[in-house]
PDB file of C-alpha atoms and ligand atoms in Angstrom:
ATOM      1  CA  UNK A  18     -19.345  -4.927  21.550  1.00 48.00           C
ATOM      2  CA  UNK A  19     -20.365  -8.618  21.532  1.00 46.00           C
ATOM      3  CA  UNK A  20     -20.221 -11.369  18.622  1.00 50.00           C
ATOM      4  CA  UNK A  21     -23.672 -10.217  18.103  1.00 67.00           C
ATOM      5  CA  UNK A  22     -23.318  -6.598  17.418  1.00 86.00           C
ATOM      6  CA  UNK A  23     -21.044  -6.135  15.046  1.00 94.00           C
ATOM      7  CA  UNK A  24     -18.314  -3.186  15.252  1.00 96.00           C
ATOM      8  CA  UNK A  25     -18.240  -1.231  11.860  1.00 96.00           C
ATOM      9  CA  UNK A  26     -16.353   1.684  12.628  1.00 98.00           C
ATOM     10  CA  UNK A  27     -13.358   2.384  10.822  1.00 98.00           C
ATOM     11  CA  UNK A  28      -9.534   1.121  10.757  1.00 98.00           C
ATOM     12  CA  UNK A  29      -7.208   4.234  10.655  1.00 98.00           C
ATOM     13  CA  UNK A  30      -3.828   3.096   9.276  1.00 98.00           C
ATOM     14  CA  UNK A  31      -1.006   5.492   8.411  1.00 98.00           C
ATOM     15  CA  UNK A  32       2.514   6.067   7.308  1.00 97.00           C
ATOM     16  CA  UNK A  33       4.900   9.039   6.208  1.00 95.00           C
ATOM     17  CA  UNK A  34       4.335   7.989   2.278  1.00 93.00           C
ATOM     18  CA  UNK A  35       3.346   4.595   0.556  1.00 89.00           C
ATOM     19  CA  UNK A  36       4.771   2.075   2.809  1.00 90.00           C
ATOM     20  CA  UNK A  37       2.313   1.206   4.695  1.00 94.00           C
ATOM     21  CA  UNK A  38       0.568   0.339   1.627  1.00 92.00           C
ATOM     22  CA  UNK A  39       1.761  -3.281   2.703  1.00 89.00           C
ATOM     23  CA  UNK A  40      -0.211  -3.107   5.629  1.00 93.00           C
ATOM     24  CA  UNK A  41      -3.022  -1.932   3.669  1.00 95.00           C
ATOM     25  CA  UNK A  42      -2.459  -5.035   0.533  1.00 93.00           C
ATOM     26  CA  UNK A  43      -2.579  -7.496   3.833  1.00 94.00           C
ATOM     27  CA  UNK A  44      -5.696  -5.849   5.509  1.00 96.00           C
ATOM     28  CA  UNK A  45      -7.661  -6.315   2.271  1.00 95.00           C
ATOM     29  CA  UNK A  46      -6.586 -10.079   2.414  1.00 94.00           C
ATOM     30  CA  UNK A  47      -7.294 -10.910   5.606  1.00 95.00           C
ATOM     31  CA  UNK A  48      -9.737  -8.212   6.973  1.00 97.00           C
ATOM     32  CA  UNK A  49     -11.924  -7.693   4.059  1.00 96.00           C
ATOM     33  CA  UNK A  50     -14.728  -6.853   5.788  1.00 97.00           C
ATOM     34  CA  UNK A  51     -13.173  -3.910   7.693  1.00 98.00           C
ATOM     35  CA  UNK A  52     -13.476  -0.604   6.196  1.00 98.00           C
ATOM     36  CA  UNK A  53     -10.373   1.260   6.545  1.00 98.00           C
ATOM     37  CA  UNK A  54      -8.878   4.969   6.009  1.00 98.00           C
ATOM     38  CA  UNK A  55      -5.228   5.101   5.106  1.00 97.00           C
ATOM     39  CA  UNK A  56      -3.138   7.993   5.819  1.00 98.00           C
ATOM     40  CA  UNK A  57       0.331   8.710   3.838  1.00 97.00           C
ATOM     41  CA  UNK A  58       2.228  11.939   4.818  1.00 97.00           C
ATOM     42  CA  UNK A  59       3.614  12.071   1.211  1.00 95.00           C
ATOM     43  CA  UNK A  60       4.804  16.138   1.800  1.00 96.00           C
ATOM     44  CA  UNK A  61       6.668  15.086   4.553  1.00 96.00           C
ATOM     45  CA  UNK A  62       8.354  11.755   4.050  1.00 94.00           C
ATOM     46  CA  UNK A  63      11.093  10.819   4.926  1.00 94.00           C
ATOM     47  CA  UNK A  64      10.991  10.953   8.417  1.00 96.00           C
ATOM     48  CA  UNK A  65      13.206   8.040   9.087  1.00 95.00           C
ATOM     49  CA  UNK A  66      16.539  10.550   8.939  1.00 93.00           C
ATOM     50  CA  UNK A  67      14.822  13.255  11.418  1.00 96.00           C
ATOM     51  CA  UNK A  68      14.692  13.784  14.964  1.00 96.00           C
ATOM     52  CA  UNK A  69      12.488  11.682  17.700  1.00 97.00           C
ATOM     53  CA  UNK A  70      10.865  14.841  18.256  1.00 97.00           C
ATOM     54  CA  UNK A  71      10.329  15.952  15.055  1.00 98.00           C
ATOM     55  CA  UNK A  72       8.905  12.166  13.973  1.00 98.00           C
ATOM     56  CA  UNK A  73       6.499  12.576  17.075  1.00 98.00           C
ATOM     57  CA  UNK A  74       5.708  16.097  16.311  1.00 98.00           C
ATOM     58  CA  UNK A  75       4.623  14.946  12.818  1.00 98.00           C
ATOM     59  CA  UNK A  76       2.638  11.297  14.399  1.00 98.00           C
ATOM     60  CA  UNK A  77       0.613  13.470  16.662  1.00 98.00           C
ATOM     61  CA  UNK A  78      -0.823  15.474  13.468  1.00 98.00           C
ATOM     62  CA  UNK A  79      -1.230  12.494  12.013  1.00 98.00           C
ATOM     63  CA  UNK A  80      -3.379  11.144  14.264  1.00 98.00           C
ATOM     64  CA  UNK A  81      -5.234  13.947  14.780  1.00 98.00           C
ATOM     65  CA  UNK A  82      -6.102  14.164  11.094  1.00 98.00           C
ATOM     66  CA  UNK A  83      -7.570  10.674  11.500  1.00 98.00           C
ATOM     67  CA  UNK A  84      -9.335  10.941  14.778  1.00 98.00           C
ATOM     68  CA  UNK A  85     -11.295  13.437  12.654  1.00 97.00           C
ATOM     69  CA  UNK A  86     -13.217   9.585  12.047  1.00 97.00           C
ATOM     70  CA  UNK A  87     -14.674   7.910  14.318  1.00 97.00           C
ATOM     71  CA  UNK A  88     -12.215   4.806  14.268  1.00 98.00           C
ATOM     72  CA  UNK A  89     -12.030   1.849  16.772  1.00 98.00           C
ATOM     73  CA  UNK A  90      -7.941   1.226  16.243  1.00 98.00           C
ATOM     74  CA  UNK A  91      -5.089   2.697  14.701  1.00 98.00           C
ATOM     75  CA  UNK A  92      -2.278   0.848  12.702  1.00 98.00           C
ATOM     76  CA  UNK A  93       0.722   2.571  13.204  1.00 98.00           C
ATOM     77  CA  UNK A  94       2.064   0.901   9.553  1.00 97.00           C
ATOM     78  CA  UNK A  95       5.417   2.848   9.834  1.00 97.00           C
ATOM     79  CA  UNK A  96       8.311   1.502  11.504  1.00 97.00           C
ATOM     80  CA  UNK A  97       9.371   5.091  11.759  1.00 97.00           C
ATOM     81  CA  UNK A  98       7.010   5.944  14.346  1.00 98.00           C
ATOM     82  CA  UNK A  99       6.906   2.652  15.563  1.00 97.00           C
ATOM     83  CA  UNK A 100      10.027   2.108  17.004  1.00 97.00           C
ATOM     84  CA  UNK A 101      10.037   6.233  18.489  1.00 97.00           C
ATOM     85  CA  UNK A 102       6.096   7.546  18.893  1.00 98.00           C
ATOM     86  CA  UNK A 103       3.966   4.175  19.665  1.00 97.00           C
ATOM     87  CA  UNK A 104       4.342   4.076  23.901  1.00 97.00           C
ATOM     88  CA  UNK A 105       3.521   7.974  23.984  1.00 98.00           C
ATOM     89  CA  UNK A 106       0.828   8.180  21.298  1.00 98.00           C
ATOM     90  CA  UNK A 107      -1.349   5.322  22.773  1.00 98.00           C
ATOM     91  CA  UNK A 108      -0.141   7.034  26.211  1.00 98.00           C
ATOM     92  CA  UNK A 109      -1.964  10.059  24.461  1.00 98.00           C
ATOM     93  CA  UNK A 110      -5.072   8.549  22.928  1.00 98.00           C
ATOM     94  CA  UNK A 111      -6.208   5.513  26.024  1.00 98.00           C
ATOM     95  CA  UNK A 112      -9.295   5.229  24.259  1.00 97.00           C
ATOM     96  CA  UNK A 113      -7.997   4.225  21.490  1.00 98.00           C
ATOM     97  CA  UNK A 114      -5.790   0.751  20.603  1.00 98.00           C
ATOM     98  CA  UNK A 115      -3.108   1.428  18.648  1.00 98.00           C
ATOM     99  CA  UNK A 116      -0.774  -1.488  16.382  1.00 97.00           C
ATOM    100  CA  UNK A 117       2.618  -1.389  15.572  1.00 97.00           C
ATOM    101  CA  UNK A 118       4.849  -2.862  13.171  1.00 96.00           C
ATOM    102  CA  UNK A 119       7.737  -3.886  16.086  1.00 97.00           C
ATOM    103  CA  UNK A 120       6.260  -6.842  18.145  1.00 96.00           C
ATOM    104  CA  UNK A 121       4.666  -8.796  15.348  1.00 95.00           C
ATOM    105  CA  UNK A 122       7.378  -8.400  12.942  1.00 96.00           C
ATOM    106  CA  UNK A 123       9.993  -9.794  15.716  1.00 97.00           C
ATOM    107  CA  UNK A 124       8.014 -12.468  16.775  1.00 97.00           C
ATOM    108  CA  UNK A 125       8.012 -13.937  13.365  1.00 97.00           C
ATOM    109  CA  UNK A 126      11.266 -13.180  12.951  1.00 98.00           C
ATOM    110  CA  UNK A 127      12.182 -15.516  16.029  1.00 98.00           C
ATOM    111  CA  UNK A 128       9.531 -18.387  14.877  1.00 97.00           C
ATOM    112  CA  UNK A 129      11.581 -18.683  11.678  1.00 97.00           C
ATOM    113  CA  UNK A 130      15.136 -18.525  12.531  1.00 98.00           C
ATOM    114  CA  UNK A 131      17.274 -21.779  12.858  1.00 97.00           C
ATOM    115  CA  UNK A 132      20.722 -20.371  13.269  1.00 96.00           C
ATOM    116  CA  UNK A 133      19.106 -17.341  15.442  1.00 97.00           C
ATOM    117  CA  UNK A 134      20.730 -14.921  13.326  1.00 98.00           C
ATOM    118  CA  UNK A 135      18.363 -12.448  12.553  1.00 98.00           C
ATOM    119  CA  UNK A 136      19.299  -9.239  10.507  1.00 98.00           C
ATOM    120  CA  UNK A 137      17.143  -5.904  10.510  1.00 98.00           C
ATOM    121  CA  UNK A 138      16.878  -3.329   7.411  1.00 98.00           C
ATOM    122  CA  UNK A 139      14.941  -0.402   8.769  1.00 97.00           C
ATOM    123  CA  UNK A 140      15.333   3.657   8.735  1.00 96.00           C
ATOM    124  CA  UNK A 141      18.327   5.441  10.087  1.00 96.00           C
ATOM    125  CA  UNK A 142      15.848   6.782  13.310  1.00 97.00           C
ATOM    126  CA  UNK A 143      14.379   2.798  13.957  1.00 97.00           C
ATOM    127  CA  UNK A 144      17.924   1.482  14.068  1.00 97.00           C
ATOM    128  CA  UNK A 145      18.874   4.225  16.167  1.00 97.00           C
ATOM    129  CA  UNK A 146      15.662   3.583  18.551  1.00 97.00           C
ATOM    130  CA  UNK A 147      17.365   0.197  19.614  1.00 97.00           C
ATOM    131  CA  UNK A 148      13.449  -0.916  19.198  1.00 97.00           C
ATOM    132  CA  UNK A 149      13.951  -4.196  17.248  1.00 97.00           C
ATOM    133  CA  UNK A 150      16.612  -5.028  18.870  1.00 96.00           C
ATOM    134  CA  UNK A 151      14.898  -5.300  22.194  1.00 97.00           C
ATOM    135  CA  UNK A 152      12.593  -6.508  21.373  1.00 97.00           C
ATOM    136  CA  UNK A 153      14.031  -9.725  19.892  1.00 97.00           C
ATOM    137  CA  UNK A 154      15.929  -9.900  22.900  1.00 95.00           C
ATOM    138  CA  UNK A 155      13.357 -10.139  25.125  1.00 96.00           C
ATOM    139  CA  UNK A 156      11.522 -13.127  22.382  1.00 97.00           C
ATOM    140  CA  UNK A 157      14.275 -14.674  22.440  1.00 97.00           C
ATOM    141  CA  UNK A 158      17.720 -13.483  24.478  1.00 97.00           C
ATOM    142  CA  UNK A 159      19.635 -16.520  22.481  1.00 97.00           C
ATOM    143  CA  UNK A 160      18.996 -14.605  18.993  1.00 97.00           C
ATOM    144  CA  UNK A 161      22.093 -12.465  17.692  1.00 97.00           C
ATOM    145  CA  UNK A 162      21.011  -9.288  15.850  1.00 97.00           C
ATOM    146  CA  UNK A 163      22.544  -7.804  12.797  1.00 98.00           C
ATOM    147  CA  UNK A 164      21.152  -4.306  11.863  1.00 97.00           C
ATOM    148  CA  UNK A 165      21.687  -2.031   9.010  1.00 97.00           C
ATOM    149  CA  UNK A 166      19.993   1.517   8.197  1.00 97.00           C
ATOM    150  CA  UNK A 167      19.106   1.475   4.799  1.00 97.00           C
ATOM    151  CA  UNK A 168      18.448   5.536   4.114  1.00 95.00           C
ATOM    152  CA  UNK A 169      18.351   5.832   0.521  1.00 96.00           C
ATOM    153  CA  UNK A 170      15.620   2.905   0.102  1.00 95.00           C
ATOM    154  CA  UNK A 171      12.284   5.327   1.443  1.00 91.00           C
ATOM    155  CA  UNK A 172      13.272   8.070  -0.936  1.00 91.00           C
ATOM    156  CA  UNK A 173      13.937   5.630  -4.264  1.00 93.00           C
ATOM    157  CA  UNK A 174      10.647   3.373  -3.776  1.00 89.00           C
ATOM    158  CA  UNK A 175       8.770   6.968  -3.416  1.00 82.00           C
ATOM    159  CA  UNK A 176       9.700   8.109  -7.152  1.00 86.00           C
ATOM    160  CA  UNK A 177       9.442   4.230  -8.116  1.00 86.00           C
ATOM    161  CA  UNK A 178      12.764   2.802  -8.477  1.00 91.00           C
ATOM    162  CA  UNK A 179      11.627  -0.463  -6.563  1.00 90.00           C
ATOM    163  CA  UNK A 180      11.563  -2.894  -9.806  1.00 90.00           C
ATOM    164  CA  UNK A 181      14.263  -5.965 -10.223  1.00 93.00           C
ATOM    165  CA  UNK A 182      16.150  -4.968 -13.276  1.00 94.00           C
ATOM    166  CA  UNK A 183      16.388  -1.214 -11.615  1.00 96.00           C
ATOM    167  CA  UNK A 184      20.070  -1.160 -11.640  1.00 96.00           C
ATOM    168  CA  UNK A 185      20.072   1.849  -9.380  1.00 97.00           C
ATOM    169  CA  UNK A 186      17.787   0.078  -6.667  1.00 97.00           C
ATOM    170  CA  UNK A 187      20.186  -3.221  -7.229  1.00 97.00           C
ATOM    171  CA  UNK A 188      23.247  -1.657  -6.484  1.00 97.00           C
ATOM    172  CA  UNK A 189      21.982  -0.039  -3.176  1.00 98.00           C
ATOM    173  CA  UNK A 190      20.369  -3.005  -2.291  1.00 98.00           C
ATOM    174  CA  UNK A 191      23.680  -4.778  -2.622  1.00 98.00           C
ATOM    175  CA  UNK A 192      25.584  -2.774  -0.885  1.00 98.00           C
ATOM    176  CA  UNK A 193      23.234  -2.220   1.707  1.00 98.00           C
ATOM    177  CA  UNK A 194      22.484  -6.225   2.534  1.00 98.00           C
ATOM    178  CA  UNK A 195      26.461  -7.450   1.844  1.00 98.00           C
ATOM    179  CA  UNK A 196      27.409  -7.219   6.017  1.00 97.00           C
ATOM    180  CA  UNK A 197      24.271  -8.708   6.808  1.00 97.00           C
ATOM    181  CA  UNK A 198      24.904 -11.553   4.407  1.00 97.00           C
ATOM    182  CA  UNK A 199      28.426 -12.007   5.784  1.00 97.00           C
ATOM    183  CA  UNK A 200      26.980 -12.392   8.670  1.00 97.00           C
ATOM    184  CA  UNK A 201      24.892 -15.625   8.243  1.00 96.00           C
ATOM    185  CA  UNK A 202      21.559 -14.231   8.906  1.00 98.00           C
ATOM    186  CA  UNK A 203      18.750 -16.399   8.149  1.00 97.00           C
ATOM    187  CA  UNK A 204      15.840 -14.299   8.686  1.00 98.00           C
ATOM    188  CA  UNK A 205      15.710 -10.637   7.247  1.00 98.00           C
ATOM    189  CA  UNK A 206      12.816  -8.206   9.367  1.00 98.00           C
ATOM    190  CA  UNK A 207      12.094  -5.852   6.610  1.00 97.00           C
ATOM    191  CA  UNK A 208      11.534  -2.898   9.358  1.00 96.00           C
ATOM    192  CA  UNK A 209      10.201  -0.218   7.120  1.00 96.00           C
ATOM    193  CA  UNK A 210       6.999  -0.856   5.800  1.00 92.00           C
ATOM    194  CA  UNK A 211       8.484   0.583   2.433  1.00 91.00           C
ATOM    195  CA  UNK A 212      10.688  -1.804   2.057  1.00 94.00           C
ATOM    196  CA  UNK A 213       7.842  -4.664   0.720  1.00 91.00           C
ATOM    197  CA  UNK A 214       8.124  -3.124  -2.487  1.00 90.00           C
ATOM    198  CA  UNK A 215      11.099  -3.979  -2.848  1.00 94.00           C
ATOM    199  CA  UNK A 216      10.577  -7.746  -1.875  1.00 94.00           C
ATOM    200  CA  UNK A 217      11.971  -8.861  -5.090  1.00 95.00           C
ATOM    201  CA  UNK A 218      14.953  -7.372  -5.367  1.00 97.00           C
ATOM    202  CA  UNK A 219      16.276  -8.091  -2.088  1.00 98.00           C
ATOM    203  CA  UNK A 220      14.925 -11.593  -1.926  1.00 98.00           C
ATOM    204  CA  UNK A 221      17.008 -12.003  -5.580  1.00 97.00           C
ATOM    205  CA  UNK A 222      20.339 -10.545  -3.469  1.00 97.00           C
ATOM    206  CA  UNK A 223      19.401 -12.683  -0.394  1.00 98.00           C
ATOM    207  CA  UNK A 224      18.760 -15.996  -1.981  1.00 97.00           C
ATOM    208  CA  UNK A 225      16.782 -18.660  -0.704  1.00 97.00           C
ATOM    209  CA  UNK A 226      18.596 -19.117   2.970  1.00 96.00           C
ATOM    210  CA  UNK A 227      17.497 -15.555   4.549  1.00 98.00           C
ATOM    211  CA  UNK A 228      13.738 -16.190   4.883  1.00 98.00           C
ATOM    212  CA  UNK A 229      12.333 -12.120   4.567  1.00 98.00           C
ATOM    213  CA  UNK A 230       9.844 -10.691   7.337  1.00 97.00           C
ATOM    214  CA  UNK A 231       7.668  -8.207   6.344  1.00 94.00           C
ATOM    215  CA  UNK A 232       6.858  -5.518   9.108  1.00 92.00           C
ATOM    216  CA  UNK A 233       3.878  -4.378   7.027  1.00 89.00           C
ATOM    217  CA  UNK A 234       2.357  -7.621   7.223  1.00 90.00           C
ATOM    218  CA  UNK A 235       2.871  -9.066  10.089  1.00 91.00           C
ATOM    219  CA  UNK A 236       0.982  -5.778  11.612  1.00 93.00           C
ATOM    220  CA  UNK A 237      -2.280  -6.713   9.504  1.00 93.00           C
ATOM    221  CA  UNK A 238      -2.227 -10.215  11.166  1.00 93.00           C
ATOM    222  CA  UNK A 239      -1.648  -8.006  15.001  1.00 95.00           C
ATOM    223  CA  UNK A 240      -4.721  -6.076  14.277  1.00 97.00           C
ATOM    224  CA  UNK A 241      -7.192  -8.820  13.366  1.00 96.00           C
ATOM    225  CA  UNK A 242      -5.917 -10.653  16.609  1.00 96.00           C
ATOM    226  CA  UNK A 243      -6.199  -7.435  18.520  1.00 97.00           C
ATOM    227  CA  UNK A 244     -10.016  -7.134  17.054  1.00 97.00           C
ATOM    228  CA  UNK A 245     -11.014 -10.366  17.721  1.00 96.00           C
ATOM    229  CA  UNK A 246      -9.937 -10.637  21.483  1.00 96.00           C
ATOM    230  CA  UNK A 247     -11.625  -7.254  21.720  1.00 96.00           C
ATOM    231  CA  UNK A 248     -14.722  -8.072  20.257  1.00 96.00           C
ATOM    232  CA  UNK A 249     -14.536  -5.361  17.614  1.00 97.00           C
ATOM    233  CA  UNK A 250     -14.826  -7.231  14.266  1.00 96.00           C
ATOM    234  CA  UNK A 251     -17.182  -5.728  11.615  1.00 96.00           C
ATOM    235  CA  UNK A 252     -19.784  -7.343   9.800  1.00 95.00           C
ATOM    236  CA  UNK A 253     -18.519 -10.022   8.042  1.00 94.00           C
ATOM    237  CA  UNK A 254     -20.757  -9.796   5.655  1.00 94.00           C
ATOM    238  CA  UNK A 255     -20.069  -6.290   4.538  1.00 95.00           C
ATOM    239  CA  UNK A 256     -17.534  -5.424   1.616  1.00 95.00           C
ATOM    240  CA  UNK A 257     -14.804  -3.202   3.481  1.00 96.00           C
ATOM    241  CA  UNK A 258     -13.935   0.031   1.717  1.00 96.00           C
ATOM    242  CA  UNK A 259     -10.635   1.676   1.650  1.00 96.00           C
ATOM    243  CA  UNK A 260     -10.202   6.011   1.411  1.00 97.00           C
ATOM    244  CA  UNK A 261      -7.129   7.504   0.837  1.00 97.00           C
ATOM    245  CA  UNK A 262      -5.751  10.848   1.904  1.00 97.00           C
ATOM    246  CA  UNK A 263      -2.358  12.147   1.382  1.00 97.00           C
ATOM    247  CA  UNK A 264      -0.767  15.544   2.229  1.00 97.00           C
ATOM    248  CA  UNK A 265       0.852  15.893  -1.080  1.00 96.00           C
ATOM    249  CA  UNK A 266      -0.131  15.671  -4.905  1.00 94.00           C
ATOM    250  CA  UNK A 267      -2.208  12.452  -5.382  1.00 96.00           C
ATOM    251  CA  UNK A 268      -1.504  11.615  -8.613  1.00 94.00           C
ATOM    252  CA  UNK A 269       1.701  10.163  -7.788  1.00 89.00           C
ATOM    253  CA  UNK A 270       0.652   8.266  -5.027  1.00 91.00           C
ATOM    254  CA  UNK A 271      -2.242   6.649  -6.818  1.00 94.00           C
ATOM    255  CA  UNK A 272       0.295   5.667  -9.427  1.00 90.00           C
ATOM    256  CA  UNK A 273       2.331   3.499  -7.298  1.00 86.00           C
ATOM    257  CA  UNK A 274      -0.204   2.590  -4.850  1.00 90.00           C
ATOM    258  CA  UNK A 275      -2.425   1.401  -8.258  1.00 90.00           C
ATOM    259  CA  UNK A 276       0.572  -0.982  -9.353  1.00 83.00           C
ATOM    260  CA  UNK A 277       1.520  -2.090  -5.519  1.00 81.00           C
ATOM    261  CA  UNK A 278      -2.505  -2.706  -5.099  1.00 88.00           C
ATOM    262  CA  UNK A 279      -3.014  -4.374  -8.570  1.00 83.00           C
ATOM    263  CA  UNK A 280      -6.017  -1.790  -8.725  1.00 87.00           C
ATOM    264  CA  UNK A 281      -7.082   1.329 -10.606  1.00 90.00           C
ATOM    265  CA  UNK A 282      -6.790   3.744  -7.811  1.00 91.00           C
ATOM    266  CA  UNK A 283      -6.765   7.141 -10.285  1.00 87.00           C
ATOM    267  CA  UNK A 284      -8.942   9.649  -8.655  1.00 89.00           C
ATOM    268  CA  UNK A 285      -8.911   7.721  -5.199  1.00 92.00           C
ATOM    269  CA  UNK A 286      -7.562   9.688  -3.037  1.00 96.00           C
ATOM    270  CA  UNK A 287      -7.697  12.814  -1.598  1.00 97.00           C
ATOM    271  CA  UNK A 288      -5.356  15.859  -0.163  1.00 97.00           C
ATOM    272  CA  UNK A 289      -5.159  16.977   3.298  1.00 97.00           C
ATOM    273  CA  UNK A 290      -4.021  19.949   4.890  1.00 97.00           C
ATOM    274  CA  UNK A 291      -2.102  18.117   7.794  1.00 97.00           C
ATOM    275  CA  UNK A 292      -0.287  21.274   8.805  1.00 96.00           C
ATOM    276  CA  UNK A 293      -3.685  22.252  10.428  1.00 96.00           C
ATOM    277  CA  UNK A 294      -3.661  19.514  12.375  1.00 97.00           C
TER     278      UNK A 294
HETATM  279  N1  DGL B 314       7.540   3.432   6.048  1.00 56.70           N
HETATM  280  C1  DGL B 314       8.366   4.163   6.978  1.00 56.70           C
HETATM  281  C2  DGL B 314       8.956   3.188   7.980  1.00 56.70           C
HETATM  282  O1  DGL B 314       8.392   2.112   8.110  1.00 56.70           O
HETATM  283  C3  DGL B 314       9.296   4.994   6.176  1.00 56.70           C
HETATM  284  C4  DGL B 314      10.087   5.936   6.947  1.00 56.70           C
HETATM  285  C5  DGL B 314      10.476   7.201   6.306  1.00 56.70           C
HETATM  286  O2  DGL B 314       9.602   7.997   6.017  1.00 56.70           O
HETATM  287  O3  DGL B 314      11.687   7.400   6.208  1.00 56.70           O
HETATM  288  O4  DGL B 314       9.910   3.420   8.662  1.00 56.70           O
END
């Protein structure tokens, strides 16, 4: 595609649940013009405590589902999948670019640190991957990395405990972030896209000093390079629209994902079968 013919095929972006909602509240920012279907595997998250095999069994119906469109790139908003399913599902799908959360969220991570002390709060399976931590590494080899899994954070923002005040949320948090704090980080990669929502709450425990990276993010600003060096930007005069499907009841999701959003999403999304998949 050149400048002059626009590319207005759609973004797929998906995730095992609501996190990568935060990809999603960042496309709409910066991509408005992009029209973009979001997946969230809401009967089958958590995946961050299951197997590599059994997170890639799950990516490649994921996928699939959204292949059903005909999309020009995939986000990959999960750090999940990420960190154990990107290099074989883009292995799987050439045609197709895919984004992850890993690169873009250490790279920022290494622009921002001064003491080059960087902790990472992801899933028990993205710790395990080693992902982050390479990556970093190869940024920057001088950066030391602190990382913690943080396993009870997916399941508590999914039935909405992700609101300062929560003292459930707080005392996890706390426990959860005390080794990293003891450790001097100054920069805090938020690995797991769900873990946006709770922005507040850690940045309250983390004070000022630990400057937080959001994976979610930092993958929105990865795709719009990615479209623009490809050529593949829609029209930027269209107003992008956004569907929904989820694999679960909707209801709740459209709950969360209305206050996360700041929109009335009742009635805006749909279920999916991904099992057939
Ligand atoms: N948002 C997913 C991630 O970024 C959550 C993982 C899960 O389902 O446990 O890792």
């Amino acid at each position: 595609m050149t400048e002059n013919c626009p590319d207005n095929r759609p973004v797929g972006v998906f995730d095992s649940g609501l996190g990568g909602l935060t990809a999603i509240r960042s496309l709409l920012r910066i991509l408005p013009e992009e029209d973009l279907i979001y997946f969230g595997d809401t009967a089958r998250v958590p995946y961050g405590n299951r197997a590599p095999e059994t997170i890639l069994q799950y990516a490649r119906q994921d996928v699939r589902f959204l292949r059903s469109f005909r999309l020009k790139a995939i986000v990959i908003a999960c750090g999940t999948i990420s960190t154990t399913s990107l290099d074989t599902l883009q292995a799987e799908n050439p045609d197709l670019p895919f984004v992850g959360v890993v690169e873009p969220a250490c790279r920022r991570a290494a622009a921002v640190t001064k003491r080059k002390r960087v902790g990472i709060i992801a899933t028990r399976a993205s710790i395990r991957s080693g992902a982050y931590e390479s990556a970093l590494r190869r940024i920057d080899p001088e950066i030391t990395v602190f990382g913690e899994p943080c396993p009870l954070f997916v399941p508590l923002v999914e039935n909405g405990r992700f609101r300062p005040g929560d003292i459930v949320i707080e005392t996890v948090a706390r426990e959860y972030l005390a080794p990293l704090l003891q450790n001097d980080i100054d920069a805090l990669i938020l690995g797991c896209t769900h873990y946006p929502l709770l922005q507040e709450v850690i940045a309250d425990i983390c004070g000022p000093s630990v400057e937080l990276v959001s994976a979610g993010e930092e993958s929105a600003y990865e795709l719009k390079r990615l479209l623009k060096a490809r050529r593949m930007r829609g029209d930027p005069e269209h107003a992008g629209e956004t569907r929904f499907y989820v694999s679960d009841r909707t209801e709740d999701f459209e709950n969360t994902a209305s206050i996360f959003l700041r929109e009335d999403l009742r009635h805006a999304a749909r279920r999916v079968d991904i099992e057939q998949y």
